[in-house]
Short mmCIF file of N, CA, C and O in Angstrom, two decimals:
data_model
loop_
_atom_site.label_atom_id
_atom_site.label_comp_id
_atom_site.label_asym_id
_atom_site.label_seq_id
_atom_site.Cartn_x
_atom_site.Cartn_y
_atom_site.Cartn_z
N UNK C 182 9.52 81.63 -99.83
CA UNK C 182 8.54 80.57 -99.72
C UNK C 182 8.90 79.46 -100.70
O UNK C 182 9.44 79.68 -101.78
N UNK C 183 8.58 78.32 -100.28
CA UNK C 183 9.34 77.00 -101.45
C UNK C 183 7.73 76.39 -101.59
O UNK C 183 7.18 75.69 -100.74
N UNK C 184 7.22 76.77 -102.68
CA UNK C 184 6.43 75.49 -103.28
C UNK C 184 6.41 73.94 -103.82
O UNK C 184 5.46 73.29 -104.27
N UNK C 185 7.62 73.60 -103.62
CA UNK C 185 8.14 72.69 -103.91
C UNK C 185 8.40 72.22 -102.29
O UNK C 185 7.96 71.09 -102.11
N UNK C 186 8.85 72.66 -101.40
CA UNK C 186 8.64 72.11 -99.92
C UNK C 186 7.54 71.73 -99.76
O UNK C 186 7.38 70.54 -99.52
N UNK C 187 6.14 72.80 -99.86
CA UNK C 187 5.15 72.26 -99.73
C UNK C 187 4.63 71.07 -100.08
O UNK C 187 4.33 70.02 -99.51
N UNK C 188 4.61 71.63 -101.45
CA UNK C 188 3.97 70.63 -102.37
C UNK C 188 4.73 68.71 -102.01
O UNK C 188 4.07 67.67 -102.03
N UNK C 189 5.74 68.81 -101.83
CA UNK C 189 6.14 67.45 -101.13
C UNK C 189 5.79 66.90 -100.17
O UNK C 189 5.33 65.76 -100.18
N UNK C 190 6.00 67.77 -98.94
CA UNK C 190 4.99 67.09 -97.68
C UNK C 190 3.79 66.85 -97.89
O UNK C 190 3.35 65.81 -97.41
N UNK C 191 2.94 67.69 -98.61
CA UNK C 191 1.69 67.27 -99.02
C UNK C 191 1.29 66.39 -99.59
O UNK C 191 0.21 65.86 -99.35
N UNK C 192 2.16 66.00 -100.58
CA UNK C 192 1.91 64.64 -101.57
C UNK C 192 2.75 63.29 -100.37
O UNK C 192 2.26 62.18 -100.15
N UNK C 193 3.98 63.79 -99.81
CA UNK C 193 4.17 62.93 -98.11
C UNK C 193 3.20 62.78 -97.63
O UNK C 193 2.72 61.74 -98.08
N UNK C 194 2.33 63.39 -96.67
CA UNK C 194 1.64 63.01 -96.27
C UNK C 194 0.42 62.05 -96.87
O UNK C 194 0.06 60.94 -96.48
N UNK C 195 -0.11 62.90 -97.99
CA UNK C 195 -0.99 61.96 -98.81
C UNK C 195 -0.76 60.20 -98.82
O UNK C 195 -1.55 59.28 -98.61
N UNK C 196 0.68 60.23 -99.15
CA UNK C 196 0.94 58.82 -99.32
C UNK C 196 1.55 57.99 -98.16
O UNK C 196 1.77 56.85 -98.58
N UNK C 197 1.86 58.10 -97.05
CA UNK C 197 2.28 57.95 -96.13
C UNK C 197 1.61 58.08 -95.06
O UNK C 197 1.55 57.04 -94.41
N UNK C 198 0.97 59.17 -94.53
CA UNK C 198 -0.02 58.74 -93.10
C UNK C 198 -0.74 57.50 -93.02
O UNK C 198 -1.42 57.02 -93.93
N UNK C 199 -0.54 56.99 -91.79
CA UNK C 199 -1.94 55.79 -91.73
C UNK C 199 -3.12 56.09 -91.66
O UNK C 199 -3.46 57.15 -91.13
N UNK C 200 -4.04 55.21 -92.21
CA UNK C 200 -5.14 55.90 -92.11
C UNK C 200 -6.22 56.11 -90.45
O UNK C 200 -7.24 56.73 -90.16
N UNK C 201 -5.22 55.18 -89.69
CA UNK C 201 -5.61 55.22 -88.25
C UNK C 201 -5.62 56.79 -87.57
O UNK C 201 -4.67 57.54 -87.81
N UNK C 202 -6.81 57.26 -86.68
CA UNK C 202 -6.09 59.03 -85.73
C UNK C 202 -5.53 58.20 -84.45
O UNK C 202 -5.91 57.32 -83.68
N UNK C 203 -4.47 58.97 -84.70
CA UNK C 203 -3.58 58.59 -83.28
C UNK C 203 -3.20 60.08 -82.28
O UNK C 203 -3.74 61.15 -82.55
N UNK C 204 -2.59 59.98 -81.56
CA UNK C 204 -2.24 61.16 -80.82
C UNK C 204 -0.97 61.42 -80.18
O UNK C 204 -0.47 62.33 -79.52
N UNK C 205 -0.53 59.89 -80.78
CA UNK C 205 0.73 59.47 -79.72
C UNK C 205 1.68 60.07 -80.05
O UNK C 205 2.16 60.00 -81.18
N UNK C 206 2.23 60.92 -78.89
CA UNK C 206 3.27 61.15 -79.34
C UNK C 206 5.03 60.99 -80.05
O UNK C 206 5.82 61.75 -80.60
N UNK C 207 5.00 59.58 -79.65
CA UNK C 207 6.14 58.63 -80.32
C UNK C 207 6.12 58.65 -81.97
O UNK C 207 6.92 59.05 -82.82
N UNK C 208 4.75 57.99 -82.01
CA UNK C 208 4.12 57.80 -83.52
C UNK C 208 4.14 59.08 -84.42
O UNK C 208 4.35 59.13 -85.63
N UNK C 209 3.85 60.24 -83.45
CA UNK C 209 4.03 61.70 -84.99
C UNK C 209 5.42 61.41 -85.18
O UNK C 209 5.79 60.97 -86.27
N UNK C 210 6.48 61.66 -83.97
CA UNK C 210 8.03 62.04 -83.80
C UNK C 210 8.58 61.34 -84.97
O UNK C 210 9.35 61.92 -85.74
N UNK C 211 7.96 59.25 -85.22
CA UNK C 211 8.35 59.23 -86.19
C UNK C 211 7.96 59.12 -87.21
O UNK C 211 8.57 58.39 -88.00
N UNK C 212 7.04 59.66 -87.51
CA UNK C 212 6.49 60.05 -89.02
C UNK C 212 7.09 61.52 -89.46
O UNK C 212 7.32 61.68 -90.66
N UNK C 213 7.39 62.83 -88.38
CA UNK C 213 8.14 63.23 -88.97
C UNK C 213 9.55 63.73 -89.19
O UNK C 213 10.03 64.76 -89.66
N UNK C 214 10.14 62.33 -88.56
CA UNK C 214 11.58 62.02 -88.87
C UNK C 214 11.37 61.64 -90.14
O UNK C 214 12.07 62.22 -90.97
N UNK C 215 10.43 60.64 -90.64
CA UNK C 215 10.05 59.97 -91.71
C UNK C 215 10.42 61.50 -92.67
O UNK C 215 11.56 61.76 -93.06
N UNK C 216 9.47 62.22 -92.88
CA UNK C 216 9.38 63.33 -93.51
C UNK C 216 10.51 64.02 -93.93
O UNK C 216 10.53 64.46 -95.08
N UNK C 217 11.16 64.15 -93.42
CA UNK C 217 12.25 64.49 -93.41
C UNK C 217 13.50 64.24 -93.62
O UNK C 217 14.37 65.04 -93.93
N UNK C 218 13.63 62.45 -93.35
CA UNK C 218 14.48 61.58 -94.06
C UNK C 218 14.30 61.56 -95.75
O UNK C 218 15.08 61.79 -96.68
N UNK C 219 12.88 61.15 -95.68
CA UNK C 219 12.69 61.65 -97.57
C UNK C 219 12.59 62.60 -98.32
O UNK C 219 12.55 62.43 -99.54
N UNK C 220 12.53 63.69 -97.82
CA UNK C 220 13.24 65.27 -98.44
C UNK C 220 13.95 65.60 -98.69
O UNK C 220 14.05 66.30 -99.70
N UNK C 221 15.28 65.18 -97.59
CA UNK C 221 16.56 65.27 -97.94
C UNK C 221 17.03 64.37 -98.82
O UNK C 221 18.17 64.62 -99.22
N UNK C 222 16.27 62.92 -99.46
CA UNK C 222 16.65 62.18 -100.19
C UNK C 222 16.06 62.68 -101.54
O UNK C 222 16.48 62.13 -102.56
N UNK C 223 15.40 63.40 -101.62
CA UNK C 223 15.18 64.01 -102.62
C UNK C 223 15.41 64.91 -102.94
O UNK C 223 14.67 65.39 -103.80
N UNK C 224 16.94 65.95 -102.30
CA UNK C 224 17.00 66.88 -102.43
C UNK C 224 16.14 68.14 -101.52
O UNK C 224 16.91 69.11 -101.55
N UNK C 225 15.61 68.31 -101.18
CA UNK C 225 14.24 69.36 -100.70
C UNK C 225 15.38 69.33 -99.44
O UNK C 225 15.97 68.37 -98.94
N UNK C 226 15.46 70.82 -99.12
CA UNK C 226 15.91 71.02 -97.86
C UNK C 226 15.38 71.12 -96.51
O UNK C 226 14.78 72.20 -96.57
N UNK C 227 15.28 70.84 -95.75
CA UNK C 227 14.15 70.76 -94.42
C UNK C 227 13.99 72.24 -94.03
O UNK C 227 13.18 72.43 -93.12
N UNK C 228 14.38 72.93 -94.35
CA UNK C 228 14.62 74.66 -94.16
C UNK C 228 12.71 75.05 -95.05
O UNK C 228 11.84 75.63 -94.42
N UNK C 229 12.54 74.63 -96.34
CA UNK C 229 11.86 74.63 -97.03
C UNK C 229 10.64 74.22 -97.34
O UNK C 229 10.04 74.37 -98.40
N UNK C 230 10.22 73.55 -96.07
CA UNK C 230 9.45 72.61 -95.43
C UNK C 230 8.50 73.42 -94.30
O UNK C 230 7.29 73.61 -94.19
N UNK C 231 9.79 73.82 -93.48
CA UNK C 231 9.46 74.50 -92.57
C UNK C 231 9.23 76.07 -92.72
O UNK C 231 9.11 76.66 -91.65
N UNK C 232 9.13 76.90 -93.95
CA UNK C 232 9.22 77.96 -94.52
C UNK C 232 7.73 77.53 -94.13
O UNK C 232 7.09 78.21 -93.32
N UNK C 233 7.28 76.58 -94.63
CA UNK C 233 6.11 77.06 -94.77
C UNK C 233 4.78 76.27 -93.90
O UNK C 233 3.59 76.22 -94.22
N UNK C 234 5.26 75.88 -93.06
CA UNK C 234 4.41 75.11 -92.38
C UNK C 234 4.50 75.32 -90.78
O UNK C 234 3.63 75.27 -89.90
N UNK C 235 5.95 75.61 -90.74
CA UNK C 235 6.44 75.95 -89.22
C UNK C 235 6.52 74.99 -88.18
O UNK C 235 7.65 74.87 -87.70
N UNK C 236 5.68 74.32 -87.73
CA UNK C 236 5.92 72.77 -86.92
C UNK C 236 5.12 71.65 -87.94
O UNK C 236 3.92 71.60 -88.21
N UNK C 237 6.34 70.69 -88.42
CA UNK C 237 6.02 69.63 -89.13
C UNK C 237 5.50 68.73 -88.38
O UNK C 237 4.61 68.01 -88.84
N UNK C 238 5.92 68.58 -87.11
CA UNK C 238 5.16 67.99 -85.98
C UNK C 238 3.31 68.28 -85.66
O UNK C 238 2.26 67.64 -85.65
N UNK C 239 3.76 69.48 -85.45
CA UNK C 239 1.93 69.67 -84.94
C UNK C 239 1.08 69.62 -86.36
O UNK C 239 -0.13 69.44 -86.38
N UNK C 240 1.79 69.78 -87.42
CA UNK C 240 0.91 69.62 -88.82
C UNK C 240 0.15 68.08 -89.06
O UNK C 240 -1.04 67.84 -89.26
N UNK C 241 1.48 67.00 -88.96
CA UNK C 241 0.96 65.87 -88.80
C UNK C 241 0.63 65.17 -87.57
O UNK C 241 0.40 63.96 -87.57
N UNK C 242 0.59 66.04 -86.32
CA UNK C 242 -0.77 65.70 -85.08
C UNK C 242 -1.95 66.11 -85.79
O UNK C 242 -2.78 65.33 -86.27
N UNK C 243 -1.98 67.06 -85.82
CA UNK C 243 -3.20 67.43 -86.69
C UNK C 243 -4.02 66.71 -87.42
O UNK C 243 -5.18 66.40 -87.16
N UNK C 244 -3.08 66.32 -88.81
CA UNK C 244 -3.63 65.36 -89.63
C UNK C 244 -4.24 64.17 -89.06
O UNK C 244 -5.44 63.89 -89.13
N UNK C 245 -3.11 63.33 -88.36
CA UNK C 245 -3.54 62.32 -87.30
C UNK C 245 -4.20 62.07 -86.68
O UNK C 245 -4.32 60.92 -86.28
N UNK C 246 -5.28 63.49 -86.15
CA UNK C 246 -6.04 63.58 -85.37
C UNK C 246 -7.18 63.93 -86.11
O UNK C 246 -8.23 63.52 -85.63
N UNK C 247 -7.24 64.47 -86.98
CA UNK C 247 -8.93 64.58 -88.02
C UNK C 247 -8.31 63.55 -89.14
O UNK C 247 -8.25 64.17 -90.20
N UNK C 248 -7.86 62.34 -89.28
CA UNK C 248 -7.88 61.46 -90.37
C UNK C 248 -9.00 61.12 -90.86
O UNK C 248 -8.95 60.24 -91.73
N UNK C 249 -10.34 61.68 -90.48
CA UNK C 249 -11.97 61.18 -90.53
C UNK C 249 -12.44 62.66 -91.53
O UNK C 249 -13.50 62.83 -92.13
N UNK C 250 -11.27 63.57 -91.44
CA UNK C 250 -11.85 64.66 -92.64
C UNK C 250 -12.68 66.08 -91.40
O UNK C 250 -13.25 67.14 -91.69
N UNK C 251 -12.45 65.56 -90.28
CA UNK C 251 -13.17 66.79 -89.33
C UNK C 251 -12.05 67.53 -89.34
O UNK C 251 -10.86 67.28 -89.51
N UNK C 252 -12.80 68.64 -89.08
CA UNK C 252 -11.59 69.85 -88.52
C UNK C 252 -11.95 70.30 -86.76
O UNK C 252 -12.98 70.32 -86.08
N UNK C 253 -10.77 70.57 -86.56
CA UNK C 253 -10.36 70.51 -85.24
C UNK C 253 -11.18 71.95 -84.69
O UNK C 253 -11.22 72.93 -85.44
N UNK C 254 -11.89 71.98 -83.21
CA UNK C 254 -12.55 73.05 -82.55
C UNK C 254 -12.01 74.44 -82.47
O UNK C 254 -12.62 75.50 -82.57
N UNK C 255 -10.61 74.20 -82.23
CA UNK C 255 -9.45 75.10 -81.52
C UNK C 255 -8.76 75.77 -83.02
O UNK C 255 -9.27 76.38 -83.96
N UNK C 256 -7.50 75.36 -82.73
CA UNK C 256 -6.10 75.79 -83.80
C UNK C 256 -6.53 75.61 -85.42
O UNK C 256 -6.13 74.61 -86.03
N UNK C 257 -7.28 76.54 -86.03
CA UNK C 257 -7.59 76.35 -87.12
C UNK C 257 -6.02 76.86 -88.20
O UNK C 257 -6.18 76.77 -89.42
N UNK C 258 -4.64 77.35 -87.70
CA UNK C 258 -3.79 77.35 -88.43
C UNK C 258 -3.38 76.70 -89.98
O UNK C 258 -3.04 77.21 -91.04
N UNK C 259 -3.59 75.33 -89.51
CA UNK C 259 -2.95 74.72 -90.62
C UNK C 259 -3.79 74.34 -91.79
O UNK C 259 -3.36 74.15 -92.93
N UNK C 260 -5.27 74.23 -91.31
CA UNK C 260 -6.14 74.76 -92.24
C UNK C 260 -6.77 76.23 -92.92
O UNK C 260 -7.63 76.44 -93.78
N UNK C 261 -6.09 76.95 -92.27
CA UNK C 261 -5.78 78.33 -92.96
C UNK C 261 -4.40 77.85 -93.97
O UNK C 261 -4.32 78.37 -95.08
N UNK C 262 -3.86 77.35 -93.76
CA UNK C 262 -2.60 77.01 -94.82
C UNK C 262 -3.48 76.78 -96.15
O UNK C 262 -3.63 77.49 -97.15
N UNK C 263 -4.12 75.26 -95.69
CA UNK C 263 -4.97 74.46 -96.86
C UNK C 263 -5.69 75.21 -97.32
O UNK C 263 -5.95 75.05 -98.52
N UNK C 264 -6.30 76.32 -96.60
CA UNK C 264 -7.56 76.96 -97.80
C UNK C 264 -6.84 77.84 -98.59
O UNK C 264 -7.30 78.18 -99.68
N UNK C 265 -5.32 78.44 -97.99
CA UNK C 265 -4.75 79.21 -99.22
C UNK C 265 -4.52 78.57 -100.15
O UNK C 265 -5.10 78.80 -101.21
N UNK C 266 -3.48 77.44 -100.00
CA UNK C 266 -3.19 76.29 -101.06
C UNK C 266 -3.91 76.34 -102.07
O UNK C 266 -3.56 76.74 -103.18
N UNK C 267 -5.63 75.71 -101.57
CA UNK C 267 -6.31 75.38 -102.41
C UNK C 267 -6.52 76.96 -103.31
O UNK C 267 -6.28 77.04 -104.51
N UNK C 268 -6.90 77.87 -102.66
CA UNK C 268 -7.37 78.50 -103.49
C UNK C 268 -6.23 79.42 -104.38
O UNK C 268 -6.56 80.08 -105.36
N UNK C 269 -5.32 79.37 -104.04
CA UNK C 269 -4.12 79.70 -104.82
C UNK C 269 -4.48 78.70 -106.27
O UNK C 269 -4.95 78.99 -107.37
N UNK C 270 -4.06 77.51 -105.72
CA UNK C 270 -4.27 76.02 -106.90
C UNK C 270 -4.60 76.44 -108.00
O UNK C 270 -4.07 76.63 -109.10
N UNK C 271 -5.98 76.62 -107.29
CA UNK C 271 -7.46 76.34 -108.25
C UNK C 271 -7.92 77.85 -109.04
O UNK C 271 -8.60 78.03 -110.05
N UNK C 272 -7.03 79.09 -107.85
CA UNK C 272 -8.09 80.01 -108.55
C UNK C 272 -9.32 80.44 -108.56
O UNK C 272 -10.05 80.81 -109.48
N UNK C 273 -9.54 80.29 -106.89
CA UNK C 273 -10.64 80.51 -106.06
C UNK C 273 -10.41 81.24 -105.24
O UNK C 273 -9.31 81.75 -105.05
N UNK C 274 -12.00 81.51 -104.25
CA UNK C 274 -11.56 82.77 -103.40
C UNK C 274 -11.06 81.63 -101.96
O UNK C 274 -11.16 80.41 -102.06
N UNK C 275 -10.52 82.34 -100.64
CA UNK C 275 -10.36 81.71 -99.95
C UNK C 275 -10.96 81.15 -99.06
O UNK C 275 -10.57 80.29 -98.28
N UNK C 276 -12.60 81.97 -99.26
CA UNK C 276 -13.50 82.03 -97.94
C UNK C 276 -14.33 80.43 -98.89
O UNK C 276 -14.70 79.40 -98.33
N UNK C 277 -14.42 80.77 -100.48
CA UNK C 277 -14.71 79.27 -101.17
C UNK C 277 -13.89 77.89 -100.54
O UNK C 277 -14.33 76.95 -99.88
N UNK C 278 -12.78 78.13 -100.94
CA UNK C 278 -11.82 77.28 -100.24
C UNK C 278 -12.02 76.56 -98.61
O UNK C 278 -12.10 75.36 -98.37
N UNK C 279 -12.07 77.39 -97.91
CA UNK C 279 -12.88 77.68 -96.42
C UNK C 279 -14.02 76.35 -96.61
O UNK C 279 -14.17 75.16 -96.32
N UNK C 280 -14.52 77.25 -97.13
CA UNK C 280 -16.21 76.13 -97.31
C UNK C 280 -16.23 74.52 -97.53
O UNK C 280 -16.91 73.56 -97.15
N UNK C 281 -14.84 74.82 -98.55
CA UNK C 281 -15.10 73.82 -99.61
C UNK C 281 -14.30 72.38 -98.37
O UNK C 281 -14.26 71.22 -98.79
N UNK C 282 -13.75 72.70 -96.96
CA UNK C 282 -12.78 72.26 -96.27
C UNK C 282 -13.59 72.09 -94.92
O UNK C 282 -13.27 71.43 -93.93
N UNK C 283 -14.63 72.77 -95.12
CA UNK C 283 -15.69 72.55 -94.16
C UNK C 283 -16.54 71.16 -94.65
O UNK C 283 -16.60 70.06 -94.11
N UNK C 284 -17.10 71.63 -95.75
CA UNK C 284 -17.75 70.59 -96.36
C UNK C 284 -17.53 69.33 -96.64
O UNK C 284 -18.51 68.64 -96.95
N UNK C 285 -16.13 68.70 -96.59
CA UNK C 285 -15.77 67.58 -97.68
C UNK C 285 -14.38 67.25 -96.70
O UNK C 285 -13.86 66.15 -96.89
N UNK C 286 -13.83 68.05 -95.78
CA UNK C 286 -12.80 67.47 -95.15
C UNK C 286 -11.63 68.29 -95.50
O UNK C 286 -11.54 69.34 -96.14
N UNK C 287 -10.56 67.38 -94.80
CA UNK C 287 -9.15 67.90 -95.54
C UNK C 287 -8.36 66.72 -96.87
O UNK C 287 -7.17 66.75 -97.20
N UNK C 288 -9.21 65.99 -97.30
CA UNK C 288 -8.55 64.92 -98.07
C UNK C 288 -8.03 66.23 -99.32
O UNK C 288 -8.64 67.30 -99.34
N UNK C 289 -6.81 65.95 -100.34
CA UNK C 289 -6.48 67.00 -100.91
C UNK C 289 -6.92 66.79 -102.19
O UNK C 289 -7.43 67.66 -102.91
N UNK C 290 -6.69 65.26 -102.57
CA UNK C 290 -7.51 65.01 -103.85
C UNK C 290 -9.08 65.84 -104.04
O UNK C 290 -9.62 66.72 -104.71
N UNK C 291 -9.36 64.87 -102.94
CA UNK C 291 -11.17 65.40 -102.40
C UNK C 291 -11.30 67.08 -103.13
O UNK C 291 -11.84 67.39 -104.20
N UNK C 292 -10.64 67.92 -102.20
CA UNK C 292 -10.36 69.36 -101.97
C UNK C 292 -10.57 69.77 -103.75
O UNK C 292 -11.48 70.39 -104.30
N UNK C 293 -9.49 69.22 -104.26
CA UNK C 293 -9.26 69.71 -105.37
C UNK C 293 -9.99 69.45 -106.48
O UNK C 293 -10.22 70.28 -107.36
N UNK C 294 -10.59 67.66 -106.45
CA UNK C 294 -11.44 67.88 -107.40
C UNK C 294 -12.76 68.62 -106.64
O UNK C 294 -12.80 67.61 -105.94
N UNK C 295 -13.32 69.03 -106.38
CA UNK C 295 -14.55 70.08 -105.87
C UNK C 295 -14.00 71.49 -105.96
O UNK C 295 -14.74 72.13 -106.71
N UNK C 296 -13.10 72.17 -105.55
CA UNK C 296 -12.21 73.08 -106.46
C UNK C 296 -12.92 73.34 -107.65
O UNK C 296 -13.78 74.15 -108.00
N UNK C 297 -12.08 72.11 -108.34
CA UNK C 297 -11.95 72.55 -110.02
C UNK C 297 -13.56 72.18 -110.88
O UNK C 297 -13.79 72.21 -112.09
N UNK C 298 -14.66 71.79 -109.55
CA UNK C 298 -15.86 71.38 -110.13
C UNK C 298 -16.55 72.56 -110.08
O UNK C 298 -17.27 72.98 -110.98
N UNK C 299 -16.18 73.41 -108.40
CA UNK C 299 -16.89 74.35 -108.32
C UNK C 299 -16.31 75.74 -109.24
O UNK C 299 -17.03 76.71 -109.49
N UNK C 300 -14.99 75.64 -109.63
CA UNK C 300 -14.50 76.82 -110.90
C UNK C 300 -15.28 76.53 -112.14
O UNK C 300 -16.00 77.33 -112.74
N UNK C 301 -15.04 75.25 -112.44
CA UNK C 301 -15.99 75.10 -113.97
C UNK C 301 -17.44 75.79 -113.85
O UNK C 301 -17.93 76.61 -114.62
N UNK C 302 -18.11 75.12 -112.44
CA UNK C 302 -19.67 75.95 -112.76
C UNK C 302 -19.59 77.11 -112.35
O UNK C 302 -20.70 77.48 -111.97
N UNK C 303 -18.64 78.06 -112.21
CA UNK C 303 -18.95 79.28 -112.10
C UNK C 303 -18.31 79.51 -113.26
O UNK C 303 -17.94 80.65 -112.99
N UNK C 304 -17.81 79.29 -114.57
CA UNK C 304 -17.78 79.33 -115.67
C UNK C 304 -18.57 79.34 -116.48
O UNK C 304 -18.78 80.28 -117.25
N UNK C 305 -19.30 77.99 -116.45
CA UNK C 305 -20.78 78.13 -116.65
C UNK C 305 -21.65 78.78 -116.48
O UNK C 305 -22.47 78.94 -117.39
N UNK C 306 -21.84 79.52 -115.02
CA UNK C 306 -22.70 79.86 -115.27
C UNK C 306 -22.45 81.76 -115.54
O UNK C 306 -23.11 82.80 -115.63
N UNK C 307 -21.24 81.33 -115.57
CA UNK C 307 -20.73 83.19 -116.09
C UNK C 307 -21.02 82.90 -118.12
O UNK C 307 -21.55 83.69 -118.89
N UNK C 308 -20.72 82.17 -118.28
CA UNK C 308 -21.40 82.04 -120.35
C UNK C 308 -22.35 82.26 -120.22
O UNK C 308 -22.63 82.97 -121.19
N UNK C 309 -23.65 82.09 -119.33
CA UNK C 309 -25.22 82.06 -119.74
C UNK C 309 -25.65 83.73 -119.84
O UNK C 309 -26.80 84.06 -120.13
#
């Protein structure tokens, strides 16, 4: 598994998707040629990418298609990815994570600070 694959497309995508949902299929193809052109420019092997995501394509249809923070009816896959992520991250459980992706979307910033808001108060309220 490459955390460092991940962790790149993720911060890729972050900075790079439009914020428009599209569906088209031209438009993913080249966003993730895009993806992939800048991995290899950074070293990251596309092997490493795909370790862990499996279609870089349907990941960013996906995205493309809940850019509004909904999650999709059907193929909950790639948000089973995100709730491990997160709760790997943060140090949460996954079904928290789950919630926390229900609640607030898939933005990752979003994700994470509520994460690390909802770890602190269960800190809190584990001192009292």
């Amino acid at each position: 598994m490459s955390t460092r694959g991940i962790n790149f497309f993720d911060k890729w995508m972050a900075q790079h998707l439009p914020d428009a949902m599209t569906d088209d299929p031209a438009a993913i193809n080249d966003l993730t040629d895009q993806v992939m052109e800048a991995a290899e420019r950074e070293g990251i092997e596309v092997s490493e990418i795909y370790e862990e995501v499996g279609s870089v394509f349907e990941v960013i249809a996906a995205a493309m298609q809940h850019r509004d923070g909904s999650l999709p009816e059907a193929d909950l896959t790639e948000f089973d990815l995100l709730a491990g992520r997160l709760a790997h991250e943060v140090n949460i459980s996954k079904e928290q994570a789950r919630d926390l992706i229900g609640r607030f979307g898939t933005d990752w910033e979003t994700l994470l600070n509520e994460a690390h808001f909802l770890k602190e108060l269960e800190g809190r309220l584990g001192q009292e």
